[in-house]
Coordinates of C-alpha atoms in Angstrom, one line a residue:
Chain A
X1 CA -29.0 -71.0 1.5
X2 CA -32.5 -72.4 1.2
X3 CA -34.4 -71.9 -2.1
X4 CA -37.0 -69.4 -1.2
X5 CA -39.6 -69.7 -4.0
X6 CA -40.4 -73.7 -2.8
X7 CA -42.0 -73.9 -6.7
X8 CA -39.9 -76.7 -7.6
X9 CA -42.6 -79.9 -8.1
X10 CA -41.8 -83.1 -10.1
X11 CA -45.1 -82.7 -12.1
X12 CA -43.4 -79.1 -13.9
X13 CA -40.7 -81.2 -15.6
X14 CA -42.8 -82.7 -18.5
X15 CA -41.2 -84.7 -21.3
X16 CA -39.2 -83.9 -24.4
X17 CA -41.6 -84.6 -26.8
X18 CA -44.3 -82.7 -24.5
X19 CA -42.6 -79.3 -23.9
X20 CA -40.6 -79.1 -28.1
X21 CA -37.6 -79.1 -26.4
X22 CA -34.4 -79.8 -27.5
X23 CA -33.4 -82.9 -25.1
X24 CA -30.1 -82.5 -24.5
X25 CA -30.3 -78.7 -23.5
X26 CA -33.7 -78.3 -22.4
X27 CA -34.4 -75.0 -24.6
X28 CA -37.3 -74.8 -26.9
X29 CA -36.4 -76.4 -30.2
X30 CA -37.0 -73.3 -31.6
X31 CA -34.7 -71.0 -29.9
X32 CA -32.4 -73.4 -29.9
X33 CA -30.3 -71.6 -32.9
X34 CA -30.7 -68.0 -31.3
X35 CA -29.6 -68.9 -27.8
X36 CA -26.4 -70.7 -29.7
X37 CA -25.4 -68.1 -31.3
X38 CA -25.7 -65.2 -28.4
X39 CA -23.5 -67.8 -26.5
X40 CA -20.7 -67.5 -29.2
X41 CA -19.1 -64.5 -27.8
X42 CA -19.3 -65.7 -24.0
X43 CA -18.2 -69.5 -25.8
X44 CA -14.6 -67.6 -27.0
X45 CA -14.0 -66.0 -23.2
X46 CA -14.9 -69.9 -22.0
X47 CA -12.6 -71.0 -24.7
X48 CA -9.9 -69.1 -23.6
X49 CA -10.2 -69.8 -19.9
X50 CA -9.1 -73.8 -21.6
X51 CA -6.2 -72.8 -22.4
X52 CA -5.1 -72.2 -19.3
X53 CA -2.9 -75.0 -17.7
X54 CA -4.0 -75.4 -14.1
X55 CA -2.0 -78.5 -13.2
X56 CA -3.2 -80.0 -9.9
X57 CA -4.8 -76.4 -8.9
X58 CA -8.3 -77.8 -7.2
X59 CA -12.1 -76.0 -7.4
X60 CA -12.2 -73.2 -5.1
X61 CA -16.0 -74.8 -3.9
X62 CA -14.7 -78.1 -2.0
X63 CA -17.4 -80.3 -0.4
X64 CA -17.1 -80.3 2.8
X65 CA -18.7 -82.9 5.1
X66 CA -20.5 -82.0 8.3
X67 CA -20.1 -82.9 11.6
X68 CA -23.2 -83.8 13.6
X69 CA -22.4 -80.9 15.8
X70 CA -22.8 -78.3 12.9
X71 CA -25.9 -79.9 11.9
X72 CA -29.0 -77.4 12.4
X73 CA -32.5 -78.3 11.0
X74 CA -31.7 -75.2 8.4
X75 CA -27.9 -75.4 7.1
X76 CA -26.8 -76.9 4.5
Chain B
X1 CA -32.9 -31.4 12.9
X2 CA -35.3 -30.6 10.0
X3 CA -36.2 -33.7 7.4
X4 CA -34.4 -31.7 5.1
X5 CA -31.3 -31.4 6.9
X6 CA -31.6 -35.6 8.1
X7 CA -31.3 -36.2 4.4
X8 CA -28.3 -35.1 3.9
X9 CA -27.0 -35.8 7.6
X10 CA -25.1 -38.8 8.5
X11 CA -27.7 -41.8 9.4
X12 CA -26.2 -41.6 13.3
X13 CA -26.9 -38.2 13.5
X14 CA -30.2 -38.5 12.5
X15 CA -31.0 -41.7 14.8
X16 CA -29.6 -39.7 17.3
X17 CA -32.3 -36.7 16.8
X18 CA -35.1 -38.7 16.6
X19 CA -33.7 -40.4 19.9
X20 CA -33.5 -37.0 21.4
X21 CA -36.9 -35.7 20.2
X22 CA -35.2 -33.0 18.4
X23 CA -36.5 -34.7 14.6
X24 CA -39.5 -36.6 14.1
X25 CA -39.3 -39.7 12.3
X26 CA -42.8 -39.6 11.4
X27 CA -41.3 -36.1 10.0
X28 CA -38.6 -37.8 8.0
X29 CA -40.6 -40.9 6.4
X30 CA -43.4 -38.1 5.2
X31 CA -41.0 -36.3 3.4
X32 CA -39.5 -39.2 2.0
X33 CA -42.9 -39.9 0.7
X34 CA -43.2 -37.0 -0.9
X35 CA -40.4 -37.1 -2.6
X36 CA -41.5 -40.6 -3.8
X37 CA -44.6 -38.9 -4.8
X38 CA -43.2 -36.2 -6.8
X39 CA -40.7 -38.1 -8.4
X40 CA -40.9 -41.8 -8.8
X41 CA -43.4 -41.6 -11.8
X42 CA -40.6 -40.7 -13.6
X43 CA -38.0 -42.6 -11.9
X44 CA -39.7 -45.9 -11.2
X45 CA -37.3 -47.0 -8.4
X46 CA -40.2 -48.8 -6.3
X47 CA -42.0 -51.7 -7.1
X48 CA -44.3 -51.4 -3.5
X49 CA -44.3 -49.3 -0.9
X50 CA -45.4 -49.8 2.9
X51 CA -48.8 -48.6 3.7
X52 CA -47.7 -48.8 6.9
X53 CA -44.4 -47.0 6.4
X54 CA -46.0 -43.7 8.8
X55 CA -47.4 -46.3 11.2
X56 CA -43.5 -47.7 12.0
X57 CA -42.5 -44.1 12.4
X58 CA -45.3 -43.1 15.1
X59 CA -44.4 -46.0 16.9
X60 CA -41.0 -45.2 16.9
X61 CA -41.6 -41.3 17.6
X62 CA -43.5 -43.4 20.3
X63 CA -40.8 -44.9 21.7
X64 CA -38.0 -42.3 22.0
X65 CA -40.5 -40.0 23.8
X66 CA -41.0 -42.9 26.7
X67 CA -37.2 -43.4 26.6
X68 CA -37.4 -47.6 25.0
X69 CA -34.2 -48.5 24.6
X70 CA -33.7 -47.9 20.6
X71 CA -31.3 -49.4 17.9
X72 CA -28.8 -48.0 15.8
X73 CA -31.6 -47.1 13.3
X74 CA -34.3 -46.5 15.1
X75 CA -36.6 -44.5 12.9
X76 CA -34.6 -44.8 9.9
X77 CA -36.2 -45.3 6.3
X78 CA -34.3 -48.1 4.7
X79 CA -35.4 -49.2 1.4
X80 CA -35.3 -53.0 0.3
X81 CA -33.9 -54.9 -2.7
X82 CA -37.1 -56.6 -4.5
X83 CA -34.4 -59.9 -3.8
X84 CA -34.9 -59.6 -0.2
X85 CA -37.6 -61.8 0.9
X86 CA -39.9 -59.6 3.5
X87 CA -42.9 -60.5 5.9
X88 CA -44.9 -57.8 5.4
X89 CA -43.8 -56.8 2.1
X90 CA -44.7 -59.4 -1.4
X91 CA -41.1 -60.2 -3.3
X92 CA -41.2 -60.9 -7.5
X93 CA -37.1 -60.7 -7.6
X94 CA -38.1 -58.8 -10.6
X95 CA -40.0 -60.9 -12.5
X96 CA -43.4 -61.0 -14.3
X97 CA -43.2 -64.7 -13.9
X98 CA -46.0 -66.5 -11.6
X99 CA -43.2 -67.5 -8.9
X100 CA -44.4 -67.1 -5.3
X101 CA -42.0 -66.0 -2.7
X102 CA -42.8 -66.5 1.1
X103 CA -43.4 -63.6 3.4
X104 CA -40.7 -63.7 5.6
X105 CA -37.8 -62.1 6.8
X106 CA -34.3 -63.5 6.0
X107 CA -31.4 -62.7 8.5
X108 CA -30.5 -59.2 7.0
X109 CA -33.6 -58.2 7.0
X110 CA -34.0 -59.1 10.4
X111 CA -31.1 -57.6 11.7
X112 CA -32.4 -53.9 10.0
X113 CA -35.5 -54.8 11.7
X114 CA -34.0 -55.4 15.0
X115 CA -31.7 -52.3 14.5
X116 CA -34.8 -50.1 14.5
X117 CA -35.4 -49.8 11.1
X118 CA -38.4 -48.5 8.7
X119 CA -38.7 -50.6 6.3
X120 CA -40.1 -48.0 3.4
X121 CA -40.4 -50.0 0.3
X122 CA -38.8 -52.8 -2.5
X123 CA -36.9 -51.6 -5.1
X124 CA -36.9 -52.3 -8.3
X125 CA -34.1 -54.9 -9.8
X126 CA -32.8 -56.1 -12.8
X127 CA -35.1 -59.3 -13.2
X128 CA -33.9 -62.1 -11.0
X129 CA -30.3 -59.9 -10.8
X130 CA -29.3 -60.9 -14.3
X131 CA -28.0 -57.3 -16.0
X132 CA -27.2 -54.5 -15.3
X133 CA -29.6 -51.9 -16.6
X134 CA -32.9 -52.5 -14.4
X135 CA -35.3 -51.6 -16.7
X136 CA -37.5 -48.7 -16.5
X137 CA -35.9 -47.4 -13.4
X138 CA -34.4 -43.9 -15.0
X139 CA -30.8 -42.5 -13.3
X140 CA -31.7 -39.4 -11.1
X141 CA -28.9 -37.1 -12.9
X142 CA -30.2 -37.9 -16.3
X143 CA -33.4 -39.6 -16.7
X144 CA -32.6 -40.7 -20.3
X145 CA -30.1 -42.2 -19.2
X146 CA -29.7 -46.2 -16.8
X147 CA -29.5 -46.1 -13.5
X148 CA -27.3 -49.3 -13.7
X149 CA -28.0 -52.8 -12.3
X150 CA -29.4 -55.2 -11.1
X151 CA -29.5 -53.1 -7.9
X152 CA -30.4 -49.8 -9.8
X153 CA -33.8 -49.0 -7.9
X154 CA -31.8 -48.6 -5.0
X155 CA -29.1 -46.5 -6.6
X156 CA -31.8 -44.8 -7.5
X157 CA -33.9 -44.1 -4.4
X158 CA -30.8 -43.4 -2.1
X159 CA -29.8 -40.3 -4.6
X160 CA -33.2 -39.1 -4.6
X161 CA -34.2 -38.8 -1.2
X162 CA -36.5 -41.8 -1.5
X163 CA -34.9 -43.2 1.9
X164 CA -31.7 -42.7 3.6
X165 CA -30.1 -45.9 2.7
X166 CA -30.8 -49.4 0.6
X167 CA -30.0 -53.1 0.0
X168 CA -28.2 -54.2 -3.0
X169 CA -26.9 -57.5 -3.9
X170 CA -23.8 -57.7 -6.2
X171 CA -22.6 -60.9 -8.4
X172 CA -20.3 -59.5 -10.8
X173 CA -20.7 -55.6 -9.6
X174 CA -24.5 -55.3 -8.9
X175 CA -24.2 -52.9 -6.3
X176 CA -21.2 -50.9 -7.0
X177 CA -22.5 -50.5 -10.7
X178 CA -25.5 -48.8 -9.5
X179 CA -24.4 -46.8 -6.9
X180 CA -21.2 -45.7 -9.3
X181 CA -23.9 -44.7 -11.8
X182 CA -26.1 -42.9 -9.5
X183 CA -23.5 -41.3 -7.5
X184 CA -24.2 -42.7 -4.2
X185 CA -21.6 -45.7 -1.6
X186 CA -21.9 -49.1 -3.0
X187 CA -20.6 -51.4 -0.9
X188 CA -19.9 -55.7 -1.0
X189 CA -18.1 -56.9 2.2
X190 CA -16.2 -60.2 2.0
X191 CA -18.5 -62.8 0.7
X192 CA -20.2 -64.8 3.8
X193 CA -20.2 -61.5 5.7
X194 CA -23.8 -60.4 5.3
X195 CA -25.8 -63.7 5.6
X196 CA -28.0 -64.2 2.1
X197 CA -30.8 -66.3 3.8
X198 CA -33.9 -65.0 2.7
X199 CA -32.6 -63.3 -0.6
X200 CA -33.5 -64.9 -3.6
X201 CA -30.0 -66.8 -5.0
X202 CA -28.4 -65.7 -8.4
X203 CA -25.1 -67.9 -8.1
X204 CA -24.4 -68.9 -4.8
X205 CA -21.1 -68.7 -4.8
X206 CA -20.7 -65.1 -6.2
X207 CA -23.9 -63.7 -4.8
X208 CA -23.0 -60.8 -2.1
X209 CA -25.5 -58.8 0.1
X210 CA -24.8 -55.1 1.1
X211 CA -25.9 -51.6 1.5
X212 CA -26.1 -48.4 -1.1
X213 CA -26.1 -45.3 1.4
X214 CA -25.5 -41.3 0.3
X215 CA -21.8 -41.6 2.4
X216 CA -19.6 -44.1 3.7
X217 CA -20.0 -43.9 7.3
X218 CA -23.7 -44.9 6.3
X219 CA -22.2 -48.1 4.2
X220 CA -20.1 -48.7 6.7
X221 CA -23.1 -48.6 9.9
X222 CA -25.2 -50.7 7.8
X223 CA -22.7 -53.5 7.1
X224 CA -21.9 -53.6 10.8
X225 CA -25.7 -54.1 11.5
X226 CA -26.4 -56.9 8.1
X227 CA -22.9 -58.5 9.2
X228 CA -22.7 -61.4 11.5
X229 CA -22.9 -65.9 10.9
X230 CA -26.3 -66.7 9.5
X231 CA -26.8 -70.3 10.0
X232 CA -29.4 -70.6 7.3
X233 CA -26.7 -69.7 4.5
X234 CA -24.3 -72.1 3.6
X235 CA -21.9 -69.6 2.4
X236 CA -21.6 -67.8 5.5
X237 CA -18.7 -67.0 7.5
X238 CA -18.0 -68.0 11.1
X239 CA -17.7 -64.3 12.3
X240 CA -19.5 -62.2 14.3
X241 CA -20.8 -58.3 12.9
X242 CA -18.3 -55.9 11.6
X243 CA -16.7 -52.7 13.9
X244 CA -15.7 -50.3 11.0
X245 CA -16.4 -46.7 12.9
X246 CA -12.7 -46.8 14.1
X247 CA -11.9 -47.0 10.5
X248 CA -13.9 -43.7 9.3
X249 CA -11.4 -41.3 10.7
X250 CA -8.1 -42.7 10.1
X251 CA -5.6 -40.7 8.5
X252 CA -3.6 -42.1 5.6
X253 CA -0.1 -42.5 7.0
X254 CA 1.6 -45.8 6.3
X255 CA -1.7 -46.9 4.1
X256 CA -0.6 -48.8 0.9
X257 CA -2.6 -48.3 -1.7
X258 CA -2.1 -50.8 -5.0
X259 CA -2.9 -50.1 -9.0
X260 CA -3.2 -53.1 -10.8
X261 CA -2.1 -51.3 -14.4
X262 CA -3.5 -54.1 -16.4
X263 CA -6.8 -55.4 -16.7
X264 CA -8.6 -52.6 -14.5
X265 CA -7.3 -49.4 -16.8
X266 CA -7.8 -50.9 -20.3
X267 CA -10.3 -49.3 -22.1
X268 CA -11.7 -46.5 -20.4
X269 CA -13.3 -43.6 -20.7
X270 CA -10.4 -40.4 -20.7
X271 CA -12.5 -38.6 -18.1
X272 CA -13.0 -41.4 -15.8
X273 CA -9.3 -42.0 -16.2
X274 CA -8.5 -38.6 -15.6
X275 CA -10.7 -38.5 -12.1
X276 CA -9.6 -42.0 -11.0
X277 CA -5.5 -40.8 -11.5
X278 CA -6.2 -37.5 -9.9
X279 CA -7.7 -39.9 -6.8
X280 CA -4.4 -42.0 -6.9
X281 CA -2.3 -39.0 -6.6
X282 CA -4.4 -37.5 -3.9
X283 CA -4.4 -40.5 -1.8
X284 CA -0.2 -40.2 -2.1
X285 CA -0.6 -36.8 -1.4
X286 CA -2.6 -37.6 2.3
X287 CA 0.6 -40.0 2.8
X288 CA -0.2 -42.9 1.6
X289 CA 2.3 -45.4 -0.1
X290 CA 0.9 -46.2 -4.1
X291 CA 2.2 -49.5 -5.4
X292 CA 1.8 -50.7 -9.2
X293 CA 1.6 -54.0 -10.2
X294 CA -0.1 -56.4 -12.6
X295 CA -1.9 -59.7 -12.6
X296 CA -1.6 -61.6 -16.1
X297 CA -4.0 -64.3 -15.0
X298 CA -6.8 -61.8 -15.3
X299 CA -7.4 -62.0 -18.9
X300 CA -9.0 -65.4 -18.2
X301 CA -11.6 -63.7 -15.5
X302 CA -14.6 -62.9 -17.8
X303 CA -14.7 -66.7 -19.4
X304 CA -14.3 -67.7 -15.9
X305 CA -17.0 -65.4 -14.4
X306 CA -19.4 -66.5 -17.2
X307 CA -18.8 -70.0 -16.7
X308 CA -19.7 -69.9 -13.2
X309 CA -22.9 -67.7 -13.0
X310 CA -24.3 -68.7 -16.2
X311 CA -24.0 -72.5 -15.0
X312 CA -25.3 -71.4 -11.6
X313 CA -28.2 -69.3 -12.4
X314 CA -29.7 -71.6 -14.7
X315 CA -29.3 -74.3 -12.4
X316 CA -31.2 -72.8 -10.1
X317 CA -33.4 -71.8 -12.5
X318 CA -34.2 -75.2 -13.9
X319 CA -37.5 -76.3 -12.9
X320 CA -38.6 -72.8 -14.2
X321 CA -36.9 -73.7 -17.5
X322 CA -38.2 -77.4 -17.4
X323 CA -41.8 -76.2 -16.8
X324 CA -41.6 -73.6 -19.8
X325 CA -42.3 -70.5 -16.9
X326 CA -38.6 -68.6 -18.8
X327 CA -41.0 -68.3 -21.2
X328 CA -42.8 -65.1 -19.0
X329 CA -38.9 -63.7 -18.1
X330 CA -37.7 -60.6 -20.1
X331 CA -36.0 -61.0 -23.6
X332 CA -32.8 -60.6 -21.9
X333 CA -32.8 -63.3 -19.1
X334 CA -34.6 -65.8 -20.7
X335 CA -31.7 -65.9 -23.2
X336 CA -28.9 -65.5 -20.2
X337 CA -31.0 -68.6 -18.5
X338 CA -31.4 -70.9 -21.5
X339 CA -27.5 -70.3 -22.3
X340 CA -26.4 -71.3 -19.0
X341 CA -27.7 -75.2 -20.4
X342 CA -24.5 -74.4 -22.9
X343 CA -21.4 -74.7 -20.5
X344 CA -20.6 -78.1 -19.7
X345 CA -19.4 -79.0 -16.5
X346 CA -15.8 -79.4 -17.3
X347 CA -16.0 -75.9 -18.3
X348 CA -17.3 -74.7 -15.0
X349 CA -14.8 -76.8 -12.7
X350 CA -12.0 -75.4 -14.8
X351 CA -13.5 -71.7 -13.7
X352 CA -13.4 -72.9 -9.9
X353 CA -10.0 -74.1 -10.4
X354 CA -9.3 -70.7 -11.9
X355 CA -10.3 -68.9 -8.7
X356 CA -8.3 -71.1 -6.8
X357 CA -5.1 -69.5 -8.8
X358 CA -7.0 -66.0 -8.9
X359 CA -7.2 -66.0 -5.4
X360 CA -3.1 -67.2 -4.6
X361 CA -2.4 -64.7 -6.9
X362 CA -4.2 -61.6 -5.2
X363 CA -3.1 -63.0 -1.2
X364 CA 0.6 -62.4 -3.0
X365 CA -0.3 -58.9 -3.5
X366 CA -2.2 -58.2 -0.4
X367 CA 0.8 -59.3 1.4
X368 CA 2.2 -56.1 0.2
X369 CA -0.6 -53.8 0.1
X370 CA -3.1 -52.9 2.5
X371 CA -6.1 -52.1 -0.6
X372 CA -6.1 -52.0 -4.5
X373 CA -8.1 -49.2 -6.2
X374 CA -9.2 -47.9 -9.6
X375 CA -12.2 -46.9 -11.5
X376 CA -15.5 -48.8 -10.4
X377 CA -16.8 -48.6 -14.4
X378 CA -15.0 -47.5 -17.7
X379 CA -17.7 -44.9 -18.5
X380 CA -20.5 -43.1 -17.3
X381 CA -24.5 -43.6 -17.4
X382 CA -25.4 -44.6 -20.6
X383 CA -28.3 -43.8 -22.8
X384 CA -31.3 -46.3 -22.0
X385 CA -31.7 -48.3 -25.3
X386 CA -27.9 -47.6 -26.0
X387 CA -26.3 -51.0 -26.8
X388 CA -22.5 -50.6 -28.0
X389 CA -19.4 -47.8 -26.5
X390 CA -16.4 -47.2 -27.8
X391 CA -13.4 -47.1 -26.0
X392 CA -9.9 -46.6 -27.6
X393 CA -10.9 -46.7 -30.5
X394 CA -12.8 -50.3 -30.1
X395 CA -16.5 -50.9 -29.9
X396 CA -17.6 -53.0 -27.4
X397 CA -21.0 -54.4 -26.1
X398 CA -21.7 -51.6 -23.2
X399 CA -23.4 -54.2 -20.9
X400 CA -19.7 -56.3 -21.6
X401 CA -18.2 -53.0 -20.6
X402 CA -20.1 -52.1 -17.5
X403 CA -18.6 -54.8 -15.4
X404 CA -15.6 -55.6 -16.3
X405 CA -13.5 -53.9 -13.7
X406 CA -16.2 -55.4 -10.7
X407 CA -16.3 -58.8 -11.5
X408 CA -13.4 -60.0 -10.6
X409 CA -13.7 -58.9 -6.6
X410 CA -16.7 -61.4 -7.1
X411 CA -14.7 -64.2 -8.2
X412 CA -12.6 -63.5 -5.2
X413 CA -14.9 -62.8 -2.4
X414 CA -13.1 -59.9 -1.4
X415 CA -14.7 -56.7 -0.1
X416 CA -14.7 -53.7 -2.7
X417 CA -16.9 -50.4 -2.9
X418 CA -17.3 -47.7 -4.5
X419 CA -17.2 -44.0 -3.7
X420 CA -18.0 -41.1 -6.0
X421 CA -14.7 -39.1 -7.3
X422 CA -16.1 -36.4 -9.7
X423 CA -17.7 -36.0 -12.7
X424 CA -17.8 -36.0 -16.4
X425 CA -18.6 -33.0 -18.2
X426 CA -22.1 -33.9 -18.9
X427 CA -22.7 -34.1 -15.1
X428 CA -23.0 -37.7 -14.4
X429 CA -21.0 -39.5 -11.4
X430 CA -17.3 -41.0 -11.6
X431 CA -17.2 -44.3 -8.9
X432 CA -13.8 -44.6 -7.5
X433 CA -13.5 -48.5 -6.5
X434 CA -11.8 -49.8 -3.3
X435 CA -10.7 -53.9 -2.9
X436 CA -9.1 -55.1 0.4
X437 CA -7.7 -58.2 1.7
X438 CA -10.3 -60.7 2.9
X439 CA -12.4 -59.6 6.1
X440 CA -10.1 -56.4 5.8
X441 CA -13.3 -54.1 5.3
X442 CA -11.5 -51.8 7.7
X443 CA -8.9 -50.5 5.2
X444 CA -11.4 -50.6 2.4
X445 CA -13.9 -48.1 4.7
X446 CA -10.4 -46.0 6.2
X447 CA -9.3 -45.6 2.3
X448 CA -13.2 -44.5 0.7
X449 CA -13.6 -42.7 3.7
X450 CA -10.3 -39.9 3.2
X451 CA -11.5 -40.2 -0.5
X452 CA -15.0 -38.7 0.7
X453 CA -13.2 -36.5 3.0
X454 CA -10.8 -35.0 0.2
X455 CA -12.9 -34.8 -2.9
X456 CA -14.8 -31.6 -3.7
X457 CA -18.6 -32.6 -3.8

C-alpha cells in the first residue's frame, strides 16, 4: 500500500535538543510521564503475551522477495 | 418505486427501478438530502458532501432512459469513509492536522465508481481510525448516546437514510462496532479481499476495507463489487471479486455453527447475552449443527493486538510525530500515537509469532465448523462522555470493552460481520457476530442471512 499523504520530508525531523524531545522515544519531554503511565495497563496485556512460550513458532508477516515478473511500478 | 420505499428496499431492487425508469435516482439522492438536511445537525455523520451529488443522478436518470449499459449500482447513493482517498472529494482521515491527502481514487473507490455509483459524501471517522467513539457523530437511536467507531459516521448515515450504503474500515472491529451500535450490516471480508490502495493506512497488517449497508444482501453486493487483487496494496490477495448471491438464500441444513465459550461470552451485558443465546438456539432450530469449544490461547489476544497496531500506527505516524504535527491530533490519539514509541520491537515480533499460533489454532476448528458466532459487543451504545461499564460485577474501561470480542478476527484475517439480533430494553441494537474460515465469506453471508430472515425486526 502506498502512503497517501506524500508529507514525509527529511527537513520535518529536527533534532533532539530542537523539538524538547525525549531522544530515545521521540515524545515531548514533557508528556513523557503521562504517556508512560496511560501505557501501563496496555504494558501488563504486552507483558503477559511474554509469557507465552512460542518455541520456533515464526512472525505471521514473512518477507517475501519478489520476482521481476511481479514487479509493477506500484507494488510493494 | 417511491424514494421512500428504495430506502428500505434491497439495493438490487432499487438499481433495477431506476434501470427500468420506474424510480428516479435524481428522486432518491434528493430525498437523501433532505434527510441529511433535517437531521445531520444533530447527528454530524458528514464531514462534506457532493455539490454535485444531483448532477451524478441526472446523468444517470440520463442514461437508463437511452438504455447505456448500467452497473450493479447504477444510481445508487453510497456514502464514503473520510479514510477513502477520493478525486473529487478532499480527505482529512479525521484530523484537524495540516496533512494533505491527494485527490484520487483508490481501487475501491473505483470499483463503486465503475459499478455506477453516487458517490454522496465522507463520513465522519474516529481521527485517523484510532477509537472507537467518533466524536461528535451522535447514534441515530439515542443521540446522547456514541454511534461507535472509527467508522461511526457511516453507521450513522446508513440508519438514517443518509444513503443506502457506506464504507467502513475495521482494525480491531471498526466496522462491525459501528454498525452493531447503530443497528445496521457491518461487514470485513478476509483481509486482502477488498484492495486498501487509496485508504489512508492504520496498521497495515490489520487494516480491512468493507461496507455498512441496512441488510445483508446489500453487504454482501457491495463486497462483491470492492473485492477483487489490487496491485497497488501489498496486502492483497491473488483472487478475483467475490460471488455471495448464491449464499443469501441457503437454508441451514448441514451448517455448523461453533461457540467459542471462552473469551467471546466473558463479561457481557445479560441482555446481549440473552439475545445472542436465543440466536444460537434459533440457528439449531433452522437445522443447523451448534458446536462449543474453547481457545485458551486467546487470553494473550489483547497484548498481542496492542503490540501490533500501536507499533504500526505510530510507525506510520512518525514523521508527523518527528515534526511535532501530533501535537494538532485529538487528546486521545496523540496519546495512542506517542505510546506506540513504548513497545519495543521484541515485543511486536513476539505478537506476530502469536498470530502464527492464533491462526493454527482457529484452521483446527474451522476444520470442524463451517462459522463461529457470538455477540459483536458486550453492551449496547453508551453514553457520550461515559468512560467506565460494569460487567459482572467488574468495572472496566468501556473503550477496553467495546472491542474485545472483534479484535481478534483482525488478528486473524478472517471474514466476520455483524447482523442486528434484537434489542435492549432501552431500545438500542444487539449485533450478532459471524467469523468464517478464510475466503469462506459464503457461509458467513448464508449464516447472517437466515439470521436476518428469522429475527423479528
Amino acid at each position: 500500500m502506498s502512503d497517501p499523504t506524500g508529507t514525509t520530508h527529511a527537513n520535518d525531523v529536527m533534532s533532539d535538543d530542537q523539538t524538547g524531545r525525549d531522544p530515545e522515544t521521540l515524545i515531548r519531554a514533557d508528556r513523557l510521564r503521562e504517556v508512560r503511565q496511560a501505557y501501563e495497563v496496555i504494558g501488563r496485556q504486552i507483558a503477559l503475551l511474554r509469557t507465552l512460550d512460542l518455541e520456533d513458532t515464526h512472525p505471521s508477516v514473512i518477507f517475501r522477495p519478489v520476482l521481476r515478473r511481479e514487479l509493477t511500478d506500484d507494488a510493494g | 418505486m417511491t424514494p421512500d420505499d428504495a430506502l428500505k428496499a434491497p439495493i438490487t431492487e432499487v438499481a433495477a427501478a431506476i434501470r427500468a425508469g420506474r424510480l428516479s435516482s435524481a428522486d432518491l439522492v434528493a430525498r437523501c438530502i433532505e434527510n441529511i438536511e433535517a437531521r445531520d445537525g444533530a447527528l454530524k455523520a458528514f464531514v462534506h458532501i457532493a455539490g454535485d451529488a444531483l448532477d451524478q443522478a441526472r446523468r444517470c436518470d440520463d442514461a437508463a432512459r437511452s438504455g447505456a449499459s448500467t452497473g450493479p449500482l447504477h444510481g445508487i447513493p453510497i456514502a464514503i469513509k473520510d479514510n477513502y482517498l477520493t478525486a473529487d472529494m478532499p480527505t482529512t482521515a479525521g484530523t484537524a492536522a495540516q496533512i494533505a491527502f491527494p485527490l484520487e481514487d483508490g481501487a475501491a473507490v473505483a470499483r463503486l465508481r465503475a459499478a455506477g455509483a453516487i458517490l454522496i459524501g465522507k463520513t465522519r471517522m474516529h481521527e485517523f481510525a484510532w477509537g472507537m467513539e467518533t466524536p461528535p457523530t451522535t447514534n441515530p437511536y439515542d443521540e446522547t448516546r456514541v454511534p461507535g467507531g472509527s467508522s461511526g459516521g457511516s453507521g450513522a448515515a446508513v440508519t438514517a437514510g443518509f444513503c443506502l450504503a457506506a464504507t467502513g474500515s475495521d482494525t480491531g472491529g471498526s466496522i462491525r462496532i459501528p454498525a452493531s451500535l447503530c443497528g445496521n450490516v457491518g461487514f470485513k471480508p478476509t483481509f486482502g479481499r477488498i484492495g486498501r490502495s487509496g485508504i489512508v493506512p492504520h496498521s497495515w497488517s490489520l487494516d480491512h476495507a468493507g461496507p455498512l449497508a441496512r441488510n445483508v444482501a446489500d453487504a454482501a453486493l457491495l463486497v462483491d463489487i470492492m473485492s477483487g487483487h489490487d496491485p497497488k496494496d501489498a496486502g492483497s490477495a491473488e483472487a478475483g471479486p467475490t460471488d455471495l448471491s448464491a449464499a443469501l438464500t441457503q437454508d441451514a441444513k448441514g451448517l455448523r455453527v461453533g461457540v467459542c465459550r471462552n473469551h467471546f461470552f466473558e463479561a457481557l451485558d445479560p441482555q446481549v447475552e440473552r439475545a445472542v443465546e436465543n440466536t444460537i438456539a434459533l440457528l439449531g432450530r433452522l437445522g443447523a449443527t451448534v458446536v462449543e469449544f474453547e481457545v485458551r490461547e486467546l487470553q494473550y489476544g489483547l497484548g498481542a493486538i496492542f503490540a501490533i497496531e500501536l507499533s504500526s500506527s505510530t510507525a506510520y505516524h512518525l514523521p508527523h510525530l518527528s515534526a511535532g504535527r501530533v501535537d494538532a491530533y485529538a487528546p486521545d490519539v496523540r496519546l495512542l500515537v506517542e505510546m506506540g514509541r513504548l513497545v519495543t520491537g521484541s515485543d511486536y515480533l513476539q505478537a506476530e509469532r502469536y498470530r502464527t499460533l492464533l491462526g493454527r489454532r482457529f484452521r483446527e476448528v474451522f476444520a470442524n465448523v463451517d462459522v463461529v458466532v457470538g455477540p459483536t459487543m458486550p453492551i449496547t451504545a453508551w453514553r457520550i462522555g461515559q468512560k467506565e461499564v460494569v460487567l459482572g460485577g467488574k468495572t472496566e474501561a468501556v473503550l477496553e470493552t467495546s472491542w474485545r470480542f472483534t479484535y481478534p478476527w483482525n488478528l486473524l484475517g478472517l471474514p466476520a460481520i455483524t447482523v442486528p439480533c434484537g434489542f435492549d430494553d432501552g431500545g438500542l441494537p444487539i449485533g450478532f457476530q459471524i467469523a468464517g474460515a478464510a475466503f469462506d465469506e459464503a457461509s458467513v453471508v448464508r449464516t447472517a442471512s437466515l439470521v436476518e430472515r428469522h429475527t423479528a425486526s
